Short mmCIF file of C-alpha atoms in Angstrom, two decimals:
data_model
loop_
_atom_site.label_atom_id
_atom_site.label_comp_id
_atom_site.label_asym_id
_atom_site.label_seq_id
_atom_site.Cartn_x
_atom_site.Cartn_y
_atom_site.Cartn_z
CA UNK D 1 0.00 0.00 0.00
CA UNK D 2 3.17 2.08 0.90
CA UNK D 3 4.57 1.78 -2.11
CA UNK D 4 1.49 2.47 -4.29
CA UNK D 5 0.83 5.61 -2.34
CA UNK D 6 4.31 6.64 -3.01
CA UNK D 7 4.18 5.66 -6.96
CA UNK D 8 1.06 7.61 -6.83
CA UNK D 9 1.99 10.70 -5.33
CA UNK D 10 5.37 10.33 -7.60
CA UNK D 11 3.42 10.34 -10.37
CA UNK D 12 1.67 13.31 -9.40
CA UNK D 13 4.50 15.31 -9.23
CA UNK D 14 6.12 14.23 -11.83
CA UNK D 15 2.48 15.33 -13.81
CA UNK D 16 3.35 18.95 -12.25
CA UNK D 17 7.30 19.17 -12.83
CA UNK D 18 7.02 18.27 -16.42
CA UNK D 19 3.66 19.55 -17.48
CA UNK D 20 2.83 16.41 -18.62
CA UNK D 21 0.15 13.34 -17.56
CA UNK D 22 2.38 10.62 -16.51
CA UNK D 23 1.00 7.04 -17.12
CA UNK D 24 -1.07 6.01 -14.20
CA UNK D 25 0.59 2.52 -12.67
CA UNK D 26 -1.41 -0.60 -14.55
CA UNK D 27 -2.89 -1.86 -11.84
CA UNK D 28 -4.48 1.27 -10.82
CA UNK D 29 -6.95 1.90 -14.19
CA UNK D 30 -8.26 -2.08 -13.67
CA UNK D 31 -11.75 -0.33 -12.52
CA UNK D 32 -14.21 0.10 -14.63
CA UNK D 33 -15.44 3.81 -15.00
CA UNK D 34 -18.65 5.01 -13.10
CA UNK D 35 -18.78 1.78 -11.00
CA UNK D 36 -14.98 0.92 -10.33
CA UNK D 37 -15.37 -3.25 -10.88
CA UNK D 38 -12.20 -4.94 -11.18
CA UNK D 39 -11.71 -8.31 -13.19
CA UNK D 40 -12.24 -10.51 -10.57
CA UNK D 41 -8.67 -12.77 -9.74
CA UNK D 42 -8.97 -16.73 -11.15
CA UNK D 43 -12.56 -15.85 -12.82
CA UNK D 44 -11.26 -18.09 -15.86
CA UNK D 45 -11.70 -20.89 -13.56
CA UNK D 46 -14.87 -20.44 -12.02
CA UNK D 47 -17.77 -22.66 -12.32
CA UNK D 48 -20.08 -22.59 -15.31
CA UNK D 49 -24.02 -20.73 -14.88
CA UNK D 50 -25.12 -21.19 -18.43
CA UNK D 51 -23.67 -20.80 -22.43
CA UNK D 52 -25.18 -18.90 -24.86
CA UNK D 53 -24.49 -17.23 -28.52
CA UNK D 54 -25.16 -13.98 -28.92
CA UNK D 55 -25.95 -13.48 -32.44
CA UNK D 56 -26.36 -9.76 -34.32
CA UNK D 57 -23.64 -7.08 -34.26
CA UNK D 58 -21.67 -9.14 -30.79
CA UNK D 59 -22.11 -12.68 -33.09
CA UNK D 60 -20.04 -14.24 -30.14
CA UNK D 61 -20.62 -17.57 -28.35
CA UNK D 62 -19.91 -17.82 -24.32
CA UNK D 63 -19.32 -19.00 -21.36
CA UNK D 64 -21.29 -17.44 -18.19
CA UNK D 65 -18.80 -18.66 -14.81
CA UNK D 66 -20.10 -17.27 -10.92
CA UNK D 67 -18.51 -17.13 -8.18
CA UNK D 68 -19.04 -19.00 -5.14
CA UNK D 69 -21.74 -17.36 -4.10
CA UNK D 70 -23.20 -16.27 -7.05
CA UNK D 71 -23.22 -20.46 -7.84
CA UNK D 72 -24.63 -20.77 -4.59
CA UNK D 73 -27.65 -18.36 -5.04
CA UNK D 74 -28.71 -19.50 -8.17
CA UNK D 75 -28.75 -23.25 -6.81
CA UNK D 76 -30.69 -22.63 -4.12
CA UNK D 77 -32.67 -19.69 -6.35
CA UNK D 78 -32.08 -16.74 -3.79
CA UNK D 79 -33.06 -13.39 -5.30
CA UNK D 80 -32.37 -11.00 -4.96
CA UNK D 81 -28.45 -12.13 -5.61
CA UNK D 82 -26.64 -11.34 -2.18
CA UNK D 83 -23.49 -8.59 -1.85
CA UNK D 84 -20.55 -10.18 -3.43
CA UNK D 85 -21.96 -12.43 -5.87
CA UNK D 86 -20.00 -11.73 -8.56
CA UNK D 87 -21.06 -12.89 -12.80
CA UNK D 88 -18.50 -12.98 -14.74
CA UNK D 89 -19.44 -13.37 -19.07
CA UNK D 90 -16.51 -14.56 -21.18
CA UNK D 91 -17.00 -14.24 -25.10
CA UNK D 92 -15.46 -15.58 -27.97
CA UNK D 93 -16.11 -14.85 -31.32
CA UNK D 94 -18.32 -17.15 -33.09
CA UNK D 95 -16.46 -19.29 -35.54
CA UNK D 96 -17.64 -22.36 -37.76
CA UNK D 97 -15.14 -25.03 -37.75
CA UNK D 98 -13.85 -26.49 -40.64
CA UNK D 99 -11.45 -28.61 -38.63
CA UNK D 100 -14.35 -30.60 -36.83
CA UNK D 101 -16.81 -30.43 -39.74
CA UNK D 102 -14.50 -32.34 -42.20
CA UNK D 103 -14.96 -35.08 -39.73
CA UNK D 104 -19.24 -35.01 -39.22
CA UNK D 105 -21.37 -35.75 -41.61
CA UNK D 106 -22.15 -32.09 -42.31
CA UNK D 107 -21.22 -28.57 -41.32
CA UNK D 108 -22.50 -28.38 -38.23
CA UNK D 109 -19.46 -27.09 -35.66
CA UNK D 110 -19.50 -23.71 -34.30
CA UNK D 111 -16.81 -23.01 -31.61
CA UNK D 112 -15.21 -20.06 -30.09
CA UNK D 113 -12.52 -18.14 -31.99
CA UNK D 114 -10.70 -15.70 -30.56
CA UNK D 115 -11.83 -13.58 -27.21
CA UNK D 116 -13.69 -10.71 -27.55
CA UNK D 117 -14.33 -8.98 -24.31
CA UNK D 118 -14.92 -10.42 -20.30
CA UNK D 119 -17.88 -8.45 -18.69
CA UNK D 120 -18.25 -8.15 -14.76
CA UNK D 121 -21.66 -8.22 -12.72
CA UNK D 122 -20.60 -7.62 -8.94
CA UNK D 123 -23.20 -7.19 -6.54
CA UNK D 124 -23.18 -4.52 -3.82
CA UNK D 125 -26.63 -3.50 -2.54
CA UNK D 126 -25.07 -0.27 -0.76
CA UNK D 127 -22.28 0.55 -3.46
CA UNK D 128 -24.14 0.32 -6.03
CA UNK D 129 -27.79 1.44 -4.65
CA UNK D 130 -28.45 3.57 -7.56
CA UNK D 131 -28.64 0.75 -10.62
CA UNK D 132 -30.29 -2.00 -8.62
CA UNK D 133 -27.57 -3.62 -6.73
CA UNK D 134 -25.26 -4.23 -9.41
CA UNK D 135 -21.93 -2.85 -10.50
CA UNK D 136 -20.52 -3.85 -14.48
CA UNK D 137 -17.31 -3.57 -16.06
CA UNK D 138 -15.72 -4.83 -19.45
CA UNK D 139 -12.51 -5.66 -19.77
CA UNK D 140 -10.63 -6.13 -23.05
CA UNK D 141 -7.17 -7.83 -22.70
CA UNK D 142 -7.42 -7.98 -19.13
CA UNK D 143 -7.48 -3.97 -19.90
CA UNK D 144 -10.67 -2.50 -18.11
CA UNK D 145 -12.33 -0.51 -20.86
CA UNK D 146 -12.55 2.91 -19.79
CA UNK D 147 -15.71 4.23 -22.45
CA UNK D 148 -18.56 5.82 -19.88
CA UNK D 149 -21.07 5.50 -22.60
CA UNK D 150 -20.19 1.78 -22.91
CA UNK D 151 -20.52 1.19 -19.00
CA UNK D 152 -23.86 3.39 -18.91
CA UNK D 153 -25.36 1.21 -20.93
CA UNK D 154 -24.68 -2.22 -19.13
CA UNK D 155 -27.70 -0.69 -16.60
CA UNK D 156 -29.94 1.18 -19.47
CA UNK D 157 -30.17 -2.58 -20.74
CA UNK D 158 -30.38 -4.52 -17.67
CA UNK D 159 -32.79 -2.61 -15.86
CA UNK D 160 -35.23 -3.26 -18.87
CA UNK D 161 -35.51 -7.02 -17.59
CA UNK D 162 -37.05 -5.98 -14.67
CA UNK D 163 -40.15 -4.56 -16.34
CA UNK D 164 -41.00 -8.36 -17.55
CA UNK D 165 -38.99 -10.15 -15.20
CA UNK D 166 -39.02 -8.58 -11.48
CA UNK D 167 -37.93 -12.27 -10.65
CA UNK D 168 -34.32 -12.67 -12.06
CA UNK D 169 -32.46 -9.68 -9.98
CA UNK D 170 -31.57 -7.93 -13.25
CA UNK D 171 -29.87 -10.91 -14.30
CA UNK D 172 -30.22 -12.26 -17.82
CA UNK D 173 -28.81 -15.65 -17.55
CA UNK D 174 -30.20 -18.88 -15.75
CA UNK D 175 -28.33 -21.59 -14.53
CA UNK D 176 -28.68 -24.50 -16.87
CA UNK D 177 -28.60 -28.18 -15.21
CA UNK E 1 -19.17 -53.38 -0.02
CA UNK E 2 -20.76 -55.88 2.08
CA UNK E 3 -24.15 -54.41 2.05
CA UNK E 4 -23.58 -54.07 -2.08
CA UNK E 5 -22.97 -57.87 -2.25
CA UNK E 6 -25.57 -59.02 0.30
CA UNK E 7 -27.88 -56.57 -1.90
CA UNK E 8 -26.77 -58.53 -5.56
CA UNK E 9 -26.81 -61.64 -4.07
CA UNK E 10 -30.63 -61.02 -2.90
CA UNK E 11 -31.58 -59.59 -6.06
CA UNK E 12 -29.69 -62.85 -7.70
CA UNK E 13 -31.68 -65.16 -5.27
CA UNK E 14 -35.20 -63.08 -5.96
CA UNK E 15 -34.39 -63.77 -9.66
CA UNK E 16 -34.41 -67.34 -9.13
CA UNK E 17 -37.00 -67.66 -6.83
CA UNK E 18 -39.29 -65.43 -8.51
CA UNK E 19 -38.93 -66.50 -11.99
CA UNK E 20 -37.96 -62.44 -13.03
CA UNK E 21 -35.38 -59.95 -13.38
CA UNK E 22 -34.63 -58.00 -10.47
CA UNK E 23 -34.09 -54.52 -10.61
CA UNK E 24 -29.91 -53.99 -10.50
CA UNK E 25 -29.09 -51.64 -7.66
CA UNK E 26 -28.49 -48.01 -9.64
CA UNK E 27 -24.83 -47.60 -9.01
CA UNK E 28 -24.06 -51.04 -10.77
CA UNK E 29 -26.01 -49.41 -14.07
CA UNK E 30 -23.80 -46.52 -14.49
CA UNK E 31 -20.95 -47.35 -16.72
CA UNK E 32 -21.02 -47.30 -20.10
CA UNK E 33 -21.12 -50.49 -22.27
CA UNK E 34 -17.44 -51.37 -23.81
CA UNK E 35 -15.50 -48.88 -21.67
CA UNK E 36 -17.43 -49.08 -18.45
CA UNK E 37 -16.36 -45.43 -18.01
CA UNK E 38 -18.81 -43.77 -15.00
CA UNK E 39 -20.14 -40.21 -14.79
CA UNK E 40 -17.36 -38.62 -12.68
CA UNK E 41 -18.75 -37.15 -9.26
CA UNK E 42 -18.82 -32.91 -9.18
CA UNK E 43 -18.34 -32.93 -13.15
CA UNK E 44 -20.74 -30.05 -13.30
CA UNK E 45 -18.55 -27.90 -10.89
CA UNK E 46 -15.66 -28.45 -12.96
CA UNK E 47 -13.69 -26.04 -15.55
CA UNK E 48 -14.18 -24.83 -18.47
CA UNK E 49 -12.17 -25.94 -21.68
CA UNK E 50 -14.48 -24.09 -24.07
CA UNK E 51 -17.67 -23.80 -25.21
CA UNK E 52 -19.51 -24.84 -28.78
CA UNK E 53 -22.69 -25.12 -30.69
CA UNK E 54 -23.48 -27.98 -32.51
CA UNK E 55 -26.05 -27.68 -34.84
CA UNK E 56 -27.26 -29.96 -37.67
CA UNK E 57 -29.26 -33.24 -35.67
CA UNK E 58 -28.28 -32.55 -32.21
CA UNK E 59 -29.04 -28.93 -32.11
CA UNK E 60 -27.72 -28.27 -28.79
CA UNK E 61 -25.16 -25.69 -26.98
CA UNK E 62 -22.41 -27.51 -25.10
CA UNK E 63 -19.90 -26.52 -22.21
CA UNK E 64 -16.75 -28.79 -22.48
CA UNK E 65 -15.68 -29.14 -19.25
CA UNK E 66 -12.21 -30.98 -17.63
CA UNK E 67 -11.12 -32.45 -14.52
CA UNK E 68 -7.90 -30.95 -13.12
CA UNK E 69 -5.59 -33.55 -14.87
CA UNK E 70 -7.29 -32.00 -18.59
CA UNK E 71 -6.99 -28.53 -17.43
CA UNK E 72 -3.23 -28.83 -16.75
CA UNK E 73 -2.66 -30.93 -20.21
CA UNK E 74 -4.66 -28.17 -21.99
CA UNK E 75 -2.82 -25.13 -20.42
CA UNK E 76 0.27 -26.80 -20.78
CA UNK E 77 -0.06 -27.96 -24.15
CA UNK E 78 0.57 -30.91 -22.67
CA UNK E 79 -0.43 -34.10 -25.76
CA UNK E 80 -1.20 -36.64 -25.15
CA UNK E 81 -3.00 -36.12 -22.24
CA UNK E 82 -1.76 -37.99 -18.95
CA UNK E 83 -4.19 -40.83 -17.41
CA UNK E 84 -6.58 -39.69 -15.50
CA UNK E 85 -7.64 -36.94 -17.60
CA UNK E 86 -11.46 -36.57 -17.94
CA UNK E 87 -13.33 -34.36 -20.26
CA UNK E 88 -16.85 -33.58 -19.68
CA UNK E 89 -18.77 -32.44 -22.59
CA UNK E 90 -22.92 -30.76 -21.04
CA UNK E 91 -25.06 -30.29 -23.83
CA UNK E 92 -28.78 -28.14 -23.73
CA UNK E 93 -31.25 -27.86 -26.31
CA UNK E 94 -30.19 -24.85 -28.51
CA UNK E 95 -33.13 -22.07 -28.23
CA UNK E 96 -33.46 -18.81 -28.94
CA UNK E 97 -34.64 -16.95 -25.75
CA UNK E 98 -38.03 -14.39 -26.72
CA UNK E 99 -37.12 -13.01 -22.88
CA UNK E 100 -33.71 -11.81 -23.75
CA UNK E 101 -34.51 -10.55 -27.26
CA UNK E 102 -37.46 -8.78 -25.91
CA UNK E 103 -34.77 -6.50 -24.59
CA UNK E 104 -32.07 -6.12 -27.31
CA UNK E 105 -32.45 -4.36 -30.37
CA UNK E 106 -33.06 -7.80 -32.47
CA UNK E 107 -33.74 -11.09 -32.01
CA UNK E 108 -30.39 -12.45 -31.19
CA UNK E 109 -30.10 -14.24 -28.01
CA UNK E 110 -30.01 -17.90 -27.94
CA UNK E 111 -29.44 -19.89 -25.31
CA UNK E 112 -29.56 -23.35 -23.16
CA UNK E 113 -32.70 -25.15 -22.97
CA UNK E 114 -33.42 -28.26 -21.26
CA UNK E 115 -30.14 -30.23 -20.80
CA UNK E 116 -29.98 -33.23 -23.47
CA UNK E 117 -27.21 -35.70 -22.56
CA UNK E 118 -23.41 -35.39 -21.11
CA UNK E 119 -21.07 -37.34 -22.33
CA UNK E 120 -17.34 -38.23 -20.87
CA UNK E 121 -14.30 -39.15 -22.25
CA UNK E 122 -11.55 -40.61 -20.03
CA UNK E 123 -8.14 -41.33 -20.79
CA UNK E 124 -6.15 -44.43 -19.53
CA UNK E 125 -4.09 -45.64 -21.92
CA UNK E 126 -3.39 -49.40 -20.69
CA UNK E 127 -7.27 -50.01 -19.86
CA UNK E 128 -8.10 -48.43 -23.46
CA UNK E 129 -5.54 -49.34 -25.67
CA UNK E 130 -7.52 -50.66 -28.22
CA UNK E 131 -8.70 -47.21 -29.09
CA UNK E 132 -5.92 -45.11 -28.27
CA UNK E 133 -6.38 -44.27 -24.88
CA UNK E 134 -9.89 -43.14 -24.56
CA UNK E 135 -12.91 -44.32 -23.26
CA UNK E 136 -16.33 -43.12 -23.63
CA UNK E 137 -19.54 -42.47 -22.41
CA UNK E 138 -22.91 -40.57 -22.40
CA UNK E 139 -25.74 -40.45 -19.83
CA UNK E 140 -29.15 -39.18 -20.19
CA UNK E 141 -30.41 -37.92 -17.27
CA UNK E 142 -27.67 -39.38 -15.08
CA UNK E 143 -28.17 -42.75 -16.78
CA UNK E 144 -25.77 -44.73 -18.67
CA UNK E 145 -27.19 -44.45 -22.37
CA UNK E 146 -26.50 -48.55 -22.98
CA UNK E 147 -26.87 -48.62 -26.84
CA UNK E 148 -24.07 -50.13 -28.08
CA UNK E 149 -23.65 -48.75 -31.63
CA UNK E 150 -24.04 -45.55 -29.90
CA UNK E 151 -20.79 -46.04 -28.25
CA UNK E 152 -18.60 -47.56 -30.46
CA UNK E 153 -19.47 -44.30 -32.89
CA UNK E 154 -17.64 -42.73 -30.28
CA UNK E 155 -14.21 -43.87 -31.34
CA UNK E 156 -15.56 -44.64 -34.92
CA UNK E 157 -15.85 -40.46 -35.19
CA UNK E 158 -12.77 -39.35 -33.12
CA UNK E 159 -10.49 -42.02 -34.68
CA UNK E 160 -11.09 -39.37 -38.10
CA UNK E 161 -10.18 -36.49 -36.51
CA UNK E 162 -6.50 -38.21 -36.24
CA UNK E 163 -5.92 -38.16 -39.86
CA UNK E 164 -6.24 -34.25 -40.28
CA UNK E 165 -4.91 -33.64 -36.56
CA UNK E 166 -2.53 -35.82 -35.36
CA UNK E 167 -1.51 -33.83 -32.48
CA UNK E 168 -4.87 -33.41 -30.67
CA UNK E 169 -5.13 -36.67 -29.30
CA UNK E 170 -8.58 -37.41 -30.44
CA UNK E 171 -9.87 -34.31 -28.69
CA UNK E 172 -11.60 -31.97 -30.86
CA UNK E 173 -12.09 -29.56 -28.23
CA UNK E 174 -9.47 -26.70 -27.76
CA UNK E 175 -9.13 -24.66 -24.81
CA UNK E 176 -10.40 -20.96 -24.89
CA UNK E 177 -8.52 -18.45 -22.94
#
């Protein structure tokens, strides 16, 4: 913490003495803007909610992971989700595979391609009182990304849900058997 | 063990007796015919490898999911995999969800539906030799599927997949980071 404070306040001066905006240490922009969610540590190995393919302008197919007690809340169905459930979506782009379909008897493999973007549902019912509960983030490259419009409109979609599902905690995905 | 035998040897007895079948105790009904390879306990809390749509026939979207011995082969490009590895592959009926596009600008969510059948593949390469290390599986419902053409189109499929891809050890799945 020391040392971070230190970096931090170097940094600052350094901003002053040279007139310039010196680059922020790495570990320091891994917030999201508006909400400041950070890509959870060991998400890539959490267990599995749900898949799904997003089709349209995304066209990606993915993996939904929770942790702990996110997995926990939707096996025993608990709603609203309680403070530190944490959903994390990893996306792929959607890719047929000519590799696996010169084996079947058809085309008929889709798989994922390369990653697109990792986005972050935390839950914090005091932290994030004003959009239901729920903090977001996207991170490209392990690299939060830092667009407010993008962030903004994790909630503008999310909180539609809740006019036809009051049920699912602003949560899109179910957890598949 | 005890309780297991005394339990077959009744049901043996009741056969005789009785003139019928007995029901086999469950546990003795869940291994696959050929391989007698068993659903592995806690499969559905294990990792992801990736994640895939299969269309054509099975229409169904499908987490591929390994036991700590895959995960280490697969991150370590580590082929062939070690004994011991077991990959898990859950498939759901592929469905596009009317909920989640009610929200988005188009219809372009699709999702998992009811789950349709896992199926495992287990490597030991003394106790599956014959077809190069790998046993296999698939359970409906927890339940052994016992068709035995079904299985041996197991082997019959990924035996192809060596000819064009020699190094993936019969596995068409590749991980996702």
């Amino acid at each position: 913490m020391e040392i971070k404070r230190l970096s931090a306040a170097g940094l600052a001066i350094a901003t002053l003495v040279f007139g310039v905006a010196a680059t922020w240490p790495k570990q320091e922009v891994q917030r999201s803007p508006i909400y400041g969610v950070e890509l959870p540590k060991g998400y890539r190995d959490w267990q599995v909610i749900s898949v799904a393919h997003e089709a349209g302008k995304n066209n990606d197919i993915r993996a939904i992971l929770g942790n702990d007690i996110a997995m926990k809340a939707y096996r025993q169905n608990i709603r609203p989700f309680p403070d530190g459930a944490i959903i994390v979506r990893v996306a792929w782009q959607y890719e047929s595979s000519p590799r696996n379909d010169s084996v079947f008897p058809a085309p008929q493999s889709f798989v994922a391609g390369a990653p697109t973007n990792v986005q972050v549902s935390e839950k914090d019912s005091k932290r994030f009182a004003k959009t239901g509960g729920w903090g977001y983030a996207q991170f490209e490259k392990g690299v939060a990304d830092p667009s407010v419009p993008l962030i903004q409109s994790c909630y503008a979609c999310h909180i539609k849900l809740d006019a036809i599902d009051k049920q699912a905690d602003l949560v899109f995905t179910n957890y598949s058997e």
